[in-house]
mmCIF file of C-alpha atoms and ligand atoms in Angstrom:
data_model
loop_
_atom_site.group_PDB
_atom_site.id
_atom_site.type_symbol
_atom_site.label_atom_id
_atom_site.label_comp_id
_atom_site.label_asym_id
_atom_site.label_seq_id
_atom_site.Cartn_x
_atom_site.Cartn_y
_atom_site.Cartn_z
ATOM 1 C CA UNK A 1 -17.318 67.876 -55.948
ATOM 2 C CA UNK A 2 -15.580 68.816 -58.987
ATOM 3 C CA UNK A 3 -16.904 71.986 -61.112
ATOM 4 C CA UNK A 4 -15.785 69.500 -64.135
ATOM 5 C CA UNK A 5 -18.890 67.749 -64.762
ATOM 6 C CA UNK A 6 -16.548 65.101 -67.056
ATOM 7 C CA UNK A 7 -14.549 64.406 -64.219
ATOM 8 C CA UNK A 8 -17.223 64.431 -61.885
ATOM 9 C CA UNK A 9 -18.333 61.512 -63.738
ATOM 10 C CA UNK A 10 -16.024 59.651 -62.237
ATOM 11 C CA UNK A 11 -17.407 60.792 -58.578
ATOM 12 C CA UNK A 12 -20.284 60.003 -56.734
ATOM 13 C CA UNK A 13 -22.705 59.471 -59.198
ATOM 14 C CA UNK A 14 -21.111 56.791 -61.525
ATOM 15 C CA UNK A 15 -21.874 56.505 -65.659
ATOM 16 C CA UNK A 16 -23.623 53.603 -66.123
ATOM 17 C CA UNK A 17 -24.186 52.096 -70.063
ATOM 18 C CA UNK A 18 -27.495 50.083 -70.311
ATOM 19 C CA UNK A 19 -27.863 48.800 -73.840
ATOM 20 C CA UNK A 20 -28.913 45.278 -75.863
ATOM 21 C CA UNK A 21 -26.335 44.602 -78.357
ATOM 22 C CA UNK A 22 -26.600 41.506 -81.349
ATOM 23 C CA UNK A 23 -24.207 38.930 -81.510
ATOM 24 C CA UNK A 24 -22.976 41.221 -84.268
ATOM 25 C CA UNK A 25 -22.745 44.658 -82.592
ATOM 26 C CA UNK A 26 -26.175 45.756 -83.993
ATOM 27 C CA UNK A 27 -28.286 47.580 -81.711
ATOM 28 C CA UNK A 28 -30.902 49.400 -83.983
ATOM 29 C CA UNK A 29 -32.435 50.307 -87.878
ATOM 30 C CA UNK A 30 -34.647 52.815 -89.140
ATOM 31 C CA UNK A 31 -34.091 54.201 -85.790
ATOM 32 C CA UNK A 32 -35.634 51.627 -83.643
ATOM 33 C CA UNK A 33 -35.559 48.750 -81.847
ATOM 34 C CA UNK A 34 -35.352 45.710 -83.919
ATOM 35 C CA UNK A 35 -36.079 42.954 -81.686
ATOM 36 C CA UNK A 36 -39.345 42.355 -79.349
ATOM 37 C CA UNK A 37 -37.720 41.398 -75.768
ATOM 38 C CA UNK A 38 -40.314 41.708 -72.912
ATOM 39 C CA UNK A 39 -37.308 40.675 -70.448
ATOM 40 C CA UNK A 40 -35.286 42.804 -71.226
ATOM 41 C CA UNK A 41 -37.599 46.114 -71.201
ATOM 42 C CA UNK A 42 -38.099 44.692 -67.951
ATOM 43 C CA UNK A 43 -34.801 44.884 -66.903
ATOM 44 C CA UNK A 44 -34.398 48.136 -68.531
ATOM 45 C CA UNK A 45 -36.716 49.582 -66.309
ATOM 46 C CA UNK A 46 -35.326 48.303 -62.989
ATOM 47 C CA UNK A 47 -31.926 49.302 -63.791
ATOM 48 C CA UNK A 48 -33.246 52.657 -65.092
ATOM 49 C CA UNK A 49 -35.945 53.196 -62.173
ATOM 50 C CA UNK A 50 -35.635 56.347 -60.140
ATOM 51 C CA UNK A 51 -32.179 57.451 -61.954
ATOM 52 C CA UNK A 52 -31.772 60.001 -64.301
ATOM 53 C CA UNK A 53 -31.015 58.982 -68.291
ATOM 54 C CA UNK A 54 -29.077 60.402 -70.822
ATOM 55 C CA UNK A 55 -29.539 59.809 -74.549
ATOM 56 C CA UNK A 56 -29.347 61.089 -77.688
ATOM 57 C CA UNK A 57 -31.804 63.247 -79.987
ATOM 58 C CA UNK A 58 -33.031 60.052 -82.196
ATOM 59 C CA UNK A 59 -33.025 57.513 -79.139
ATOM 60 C CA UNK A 60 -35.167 59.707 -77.714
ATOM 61 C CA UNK A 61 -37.450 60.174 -80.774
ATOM 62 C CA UNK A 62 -37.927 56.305 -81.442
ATOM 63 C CA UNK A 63 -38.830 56.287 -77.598
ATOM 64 C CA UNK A 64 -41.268 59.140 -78.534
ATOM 65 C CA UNK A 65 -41.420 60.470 -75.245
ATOM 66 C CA UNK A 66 -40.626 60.590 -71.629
ATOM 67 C CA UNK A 67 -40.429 57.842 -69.760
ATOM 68 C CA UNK A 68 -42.346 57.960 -66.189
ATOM 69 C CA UNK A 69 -39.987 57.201 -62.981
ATOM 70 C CA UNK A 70 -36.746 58.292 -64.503
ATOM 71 C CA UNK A 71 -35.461 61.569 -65.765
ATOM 72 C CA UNK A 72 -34.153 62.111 -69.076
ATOM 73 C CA UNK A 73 -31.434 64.289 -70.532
ATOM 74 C CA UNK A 74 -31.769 64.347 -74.188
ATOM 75 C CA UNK A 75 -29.020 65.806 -75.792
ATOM 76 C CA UNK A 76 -29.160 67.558 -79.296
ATOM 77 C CA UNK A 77 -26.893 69.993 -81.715
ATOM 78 C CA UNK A 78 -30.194 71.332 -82.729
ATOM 79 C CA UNK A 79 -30.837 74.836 -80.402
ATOM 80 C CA UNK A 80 -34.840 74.648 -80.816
ATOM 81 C CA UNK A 81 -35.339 71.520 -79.377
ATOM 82 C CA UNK A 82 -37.675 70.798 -76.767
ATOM 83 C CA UNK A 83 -39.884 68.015 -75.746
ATOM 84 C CA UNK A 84 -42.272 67.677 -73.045
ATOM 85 C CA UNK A 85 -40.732 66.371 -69.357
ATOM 86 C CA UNK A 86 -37.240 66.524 -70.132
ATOM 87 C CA UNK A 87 -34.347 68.464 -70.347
ATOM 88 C CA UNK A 88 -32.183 69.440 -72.958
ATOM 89 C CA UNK A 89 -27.976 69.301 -73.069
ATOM 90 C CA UNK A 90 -26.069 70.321 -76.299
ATOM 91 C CA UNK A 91 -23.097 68.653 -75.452
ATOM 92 C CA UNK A 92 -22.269 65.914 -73.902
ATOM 93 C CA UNK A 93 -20.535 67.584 -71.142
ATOM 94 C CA UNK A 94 -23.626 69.368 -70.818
ATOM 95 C CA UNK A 95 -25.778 66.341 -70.227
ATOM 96 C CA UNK A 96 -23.642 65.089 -67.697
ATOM 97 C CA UNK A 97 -23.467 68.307 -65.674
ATOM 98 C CA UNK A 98 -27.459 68.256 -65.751
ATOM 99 C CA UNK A 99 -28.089 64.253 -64.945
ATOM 100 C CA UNK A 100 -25.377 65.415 -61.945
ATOM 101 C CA UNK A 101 -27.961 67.589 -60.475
ATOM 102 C CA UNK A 102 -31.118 65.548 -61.504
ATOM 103 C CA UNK A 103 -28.736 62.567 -59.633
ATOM 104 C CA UNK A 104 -28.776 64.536 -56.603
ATOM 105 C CA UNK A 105 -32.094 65.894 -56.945
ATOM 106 C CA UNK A 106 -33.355 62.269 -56.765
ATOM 107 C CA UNK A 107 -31.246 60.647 -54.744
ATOM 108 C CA UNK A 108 -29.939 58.523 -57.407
ATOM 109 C CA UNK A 109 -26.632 56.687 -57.376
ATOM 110 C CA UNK A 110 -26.110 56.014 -60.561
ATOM 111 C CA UNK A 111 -26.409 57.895 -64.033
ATOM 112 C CA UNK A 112 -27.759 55.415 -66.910
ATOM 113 C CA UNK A 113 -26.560 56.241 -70.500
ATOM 114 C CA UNK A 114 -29.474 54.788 -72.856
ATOM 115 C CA UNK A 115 -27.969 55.114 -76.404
ATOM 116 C CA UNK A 116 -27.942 55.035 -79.075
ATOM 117 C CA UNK A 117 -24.381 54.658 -81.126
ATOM 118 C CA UNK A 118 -23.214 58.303 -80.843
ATOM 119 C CA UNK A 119 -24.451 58.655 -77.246
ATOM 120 C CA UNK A 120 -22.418 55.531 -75.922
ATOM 121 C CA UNK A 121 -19.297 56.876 -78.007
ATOM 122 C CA UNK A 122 -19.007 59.529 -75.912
ATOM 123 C CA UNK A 123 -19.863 58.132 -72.799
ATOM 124 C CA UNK A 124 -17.852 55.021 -72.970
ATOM 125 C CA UNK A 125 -14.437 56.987 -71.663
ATOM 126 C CA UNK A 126 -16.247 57.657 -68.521
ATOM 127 C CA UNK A 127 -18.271 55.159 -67.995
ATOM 128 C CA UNK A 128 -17.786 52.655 -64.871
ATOM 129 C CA UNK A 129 -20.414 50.126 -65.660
ATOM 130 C CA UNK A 130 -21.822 48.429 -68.535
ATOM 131 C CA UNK A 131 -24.872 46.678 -68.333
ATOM 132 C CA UNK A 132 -25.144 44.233 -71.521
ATOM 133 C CA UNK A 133 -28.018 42.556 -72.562
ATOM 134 C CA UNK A 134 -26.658 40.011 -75.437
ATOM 135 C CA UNK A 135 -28.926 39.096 -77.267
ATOM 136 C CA UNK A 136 -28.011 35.437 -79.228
ATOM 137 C CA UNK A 137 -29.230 37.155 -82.712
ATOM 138 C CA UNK A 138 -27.439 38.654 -85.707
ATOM 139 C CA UNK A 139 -30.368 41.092 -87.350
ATOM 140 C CA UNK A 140 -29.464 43.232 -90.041
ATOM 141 C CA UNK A 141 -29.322 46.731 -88.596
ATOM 142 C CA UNK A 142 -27.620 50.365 -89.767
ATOM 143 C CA UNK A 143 -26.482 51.189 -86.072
ATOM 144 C CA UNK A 144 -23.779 49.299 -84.094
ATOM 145 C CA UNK A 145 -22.367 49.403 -80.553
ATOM 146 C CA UNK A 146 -19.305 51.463 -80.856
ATOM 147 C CA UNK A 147 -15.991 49.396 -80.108
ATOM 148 C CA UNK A 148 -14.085 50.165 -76.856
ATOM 149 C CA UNK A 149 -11.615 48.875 -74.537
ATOM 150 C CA UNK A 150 -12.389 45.795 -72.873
ATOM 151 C CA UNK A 151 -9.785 45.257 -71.163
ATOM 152 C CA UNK A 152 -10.167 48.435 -68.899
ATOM 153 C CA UNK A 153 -13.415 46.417 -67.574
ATOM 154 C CA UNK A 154 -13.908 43.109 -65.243
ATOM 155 C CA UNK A 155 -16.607 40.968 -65.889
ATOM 156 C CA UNK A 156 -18.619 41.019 -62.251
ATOM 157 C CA UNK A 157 -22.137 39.384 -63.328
ATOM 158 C CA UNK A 158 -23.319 36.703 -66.400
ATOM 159 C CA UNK A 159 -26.268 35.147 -66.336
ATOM 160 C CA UNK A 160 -27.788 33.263 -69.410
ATOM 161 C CA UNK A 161 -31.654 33.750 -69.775
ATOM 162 C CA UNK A 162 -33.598 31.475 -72.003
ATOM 163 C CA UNK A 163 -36.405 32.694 -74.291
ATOM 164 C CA UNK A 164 -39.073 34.098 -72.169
ATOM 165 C CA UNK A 165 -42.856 33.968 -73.911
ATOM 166 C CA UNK A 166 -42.666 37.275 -75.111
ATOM 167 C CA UNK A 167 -39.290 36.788 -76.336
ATOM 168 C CA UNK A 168 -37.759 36.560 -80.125
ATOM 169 C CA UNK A 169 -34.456 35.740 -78.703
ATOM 170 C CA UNK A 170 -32.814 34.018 -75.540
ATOM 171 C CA UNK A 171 -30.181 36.554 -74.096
ATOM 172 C CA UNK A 172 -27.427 36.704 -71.539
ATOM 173 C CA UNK A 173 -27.155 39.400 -69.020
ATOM 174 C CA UNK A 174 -23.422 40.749 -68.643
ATOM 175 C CA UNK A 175 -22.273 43.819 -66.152
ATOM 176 C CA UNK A 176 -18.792 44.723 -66.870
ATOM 177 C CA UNK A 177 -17.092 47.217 -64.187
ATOM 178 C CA UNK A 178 -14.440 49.199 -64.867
ATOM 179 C CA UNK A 179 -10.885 48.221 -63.611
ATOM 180 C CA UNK A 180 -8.707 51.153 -64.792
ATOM 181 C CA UNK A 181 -8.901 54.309 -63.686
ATOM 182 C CA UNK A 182 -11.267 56.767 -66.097
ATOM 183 C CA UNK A 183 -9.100 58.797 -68.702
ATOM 184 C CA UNK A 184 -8.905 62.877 -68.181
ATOM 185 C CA UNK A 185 -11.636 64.325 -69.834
HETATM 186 N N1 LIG B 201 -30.273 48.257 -78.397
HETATM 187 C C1 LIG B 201 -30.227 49.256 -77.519
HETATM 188 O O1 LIG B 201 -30.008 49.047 -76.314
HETATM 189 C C2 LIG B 201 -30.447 50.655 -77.999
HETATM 190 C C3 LIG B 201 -30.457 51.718 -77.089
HETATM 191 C C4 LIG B 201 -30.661 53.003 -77.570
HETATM 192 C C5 LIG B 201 -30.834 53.212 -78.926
HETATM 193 N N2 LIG B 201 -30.825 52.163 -79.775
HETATM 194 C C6 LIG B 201 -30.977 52.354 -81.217
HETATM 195 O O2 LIG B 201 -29.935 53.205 -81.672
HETATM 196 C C7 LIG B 201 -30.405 53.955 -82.779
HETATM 197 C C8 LIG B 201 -30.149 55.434 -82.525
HETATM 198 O O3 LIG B 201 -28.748 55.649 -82.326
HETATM 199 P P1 LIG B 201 -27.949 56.793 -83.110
HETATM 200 O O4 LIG B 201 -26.503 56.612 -82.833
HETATM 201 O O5 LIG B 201 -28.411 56.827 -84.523
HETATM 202 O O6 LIG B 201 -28.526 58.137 -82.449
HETATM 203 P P2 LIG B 201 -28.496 58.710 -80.947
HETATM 204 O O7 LIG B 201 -27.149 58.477 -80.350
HETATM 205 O O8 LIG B 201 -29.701 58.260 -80.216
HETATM 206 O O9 LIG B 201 -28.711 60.256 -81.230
HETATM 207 C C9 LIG B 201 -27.830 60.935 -82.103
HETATM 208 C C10 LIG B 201 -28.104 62.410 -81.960
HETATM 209 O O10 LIG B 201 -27.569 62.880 -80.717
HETATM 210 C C11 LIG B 201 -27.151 64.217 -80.874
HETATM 211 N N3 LIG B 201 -25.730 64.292 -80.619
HETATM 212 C C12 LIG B 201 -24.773 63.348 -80.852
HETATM 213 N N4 LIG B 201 -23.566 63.805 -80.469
HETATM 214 C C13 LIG B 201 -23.755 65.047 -79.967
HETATM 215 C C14 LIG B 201 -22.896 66.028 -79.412
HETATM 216 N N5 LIG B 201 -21.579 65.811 -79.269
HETATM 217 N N6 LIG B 201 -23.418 67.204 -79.008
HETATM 218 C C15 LIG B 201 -24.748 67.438 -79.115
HETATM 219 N N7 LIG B 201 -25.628 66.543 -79.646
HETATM 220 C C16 LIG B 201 -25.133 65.364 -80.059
HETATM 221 C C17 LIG B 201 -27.465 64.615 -82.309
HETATM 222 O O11 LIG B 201 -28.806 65.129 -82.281
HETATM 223 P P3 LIG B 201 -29.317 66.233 -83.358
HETATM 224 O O12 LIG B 201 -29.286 65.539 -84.678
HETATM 225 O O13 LIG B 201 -30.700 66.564 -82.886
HETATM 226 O O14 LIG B 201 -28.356 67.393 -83.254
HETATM 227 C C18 LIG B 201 -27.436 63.276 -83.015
HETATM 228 O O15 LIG B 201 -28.149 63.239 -84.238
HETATM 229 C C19 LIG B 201 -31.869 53.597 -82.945
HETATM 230 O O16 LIG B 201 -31.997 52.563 -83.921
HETATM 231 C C20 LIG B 201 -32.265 53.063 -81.596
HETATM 232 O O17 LIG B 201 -33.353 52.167 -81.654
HETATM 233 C C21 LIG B 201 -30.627 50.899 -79.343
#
């Protein structure tokens, strides 16, 4: 395995973005959620289960704490952080390195990336799967998903989901793989 933990991103233990994006790009305000989606929490958590997460400092805080079954990497500029049950990267780099291990602690195959905006900026070079929830809204919101280059993905998985009963919005499931090879790091 690589000592590069970028590169090694591109290894055994894949990047993986899980987010719900708006019609519109918006994925948050005020630093939360803005949409009540039982579904898609659901699906969260099975693509999440038993893998270790990455996300950013405010992600985390709207989240407000650890989630059980998964392992998080929150990653921060700010050297006194710390937050019960998880560990803490100050780079991105960094994270990666330590979801690695956590990966191989847990026998995970997969690394998710959880957000928010700045988070899946950084990842989106090395990720090799996208898992999309869009959601058929267009909420006002102060955070978007950042743009990136389609056309280094395939489309491998759609599946339009009507509005469940504990649903504001009906939704389509999309999983994008990647088709070009990752960029150096
Ligand atoms: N719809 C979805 O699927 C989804 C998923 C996740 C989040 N969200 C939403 O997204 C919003 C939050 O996103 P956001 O972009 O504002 O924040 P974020 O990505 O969650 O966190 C940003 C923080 O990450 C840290 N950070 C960023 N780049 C870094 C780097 N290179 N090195 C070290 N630390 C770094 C900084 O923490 P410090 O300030 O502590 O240094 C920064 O303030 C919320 O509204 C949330 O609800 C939506």
């Amino acid at each position: 395995m690589s000592s590069d933990p970028m590169s090694a991103s591109a290894g055994p233990c894949p990047l993986a973005i899980v987010v719900a994006v708006a019609e519109n790009g918006v994925i948050g305000r005020d630093n939360r959620l803005i949409w009540r989606l039982k579904s898609d929490l659901r699906r969260f958590r099975e693509l999440t289960w038993g893998k270790p997460m990455i996300m950013g400092r405010k992600t985390f805080e709207s989240i407000g704490k650890a989630l059980p079954g998964r392992k998080t990497v929150v990653v921060t500029r700010d050297p006194g952080f710390s937050a019960e049950g998880v560990e803490v990267a100050h780079g991105f780099a960094e994270a990666v390195a330590r979801a690695m291990r956590l990966a191989g602690e847990m026998g995970a195959q997969e690394i998710a990336v959880v957000g928010g905006a700045e988070i899946y900026a950084l990842a989106l070079p090395h990720a090799s799967r996208l898992h999309l929830t869009l959601v058929h809204a267009a909420p006002e919101g102060d955070v978007r998903f950042p743009d990136f280059d389609r056309s280094a993905f395939r489309e491998v998985r759609r599946e339009a989901r009507p509005k469940g009963p504990d649903d504001e919005h009906p939704f389509t499931f999309v999983e994008l793989e990647r088709t070009q090879p990752l960029g150096p790091a």
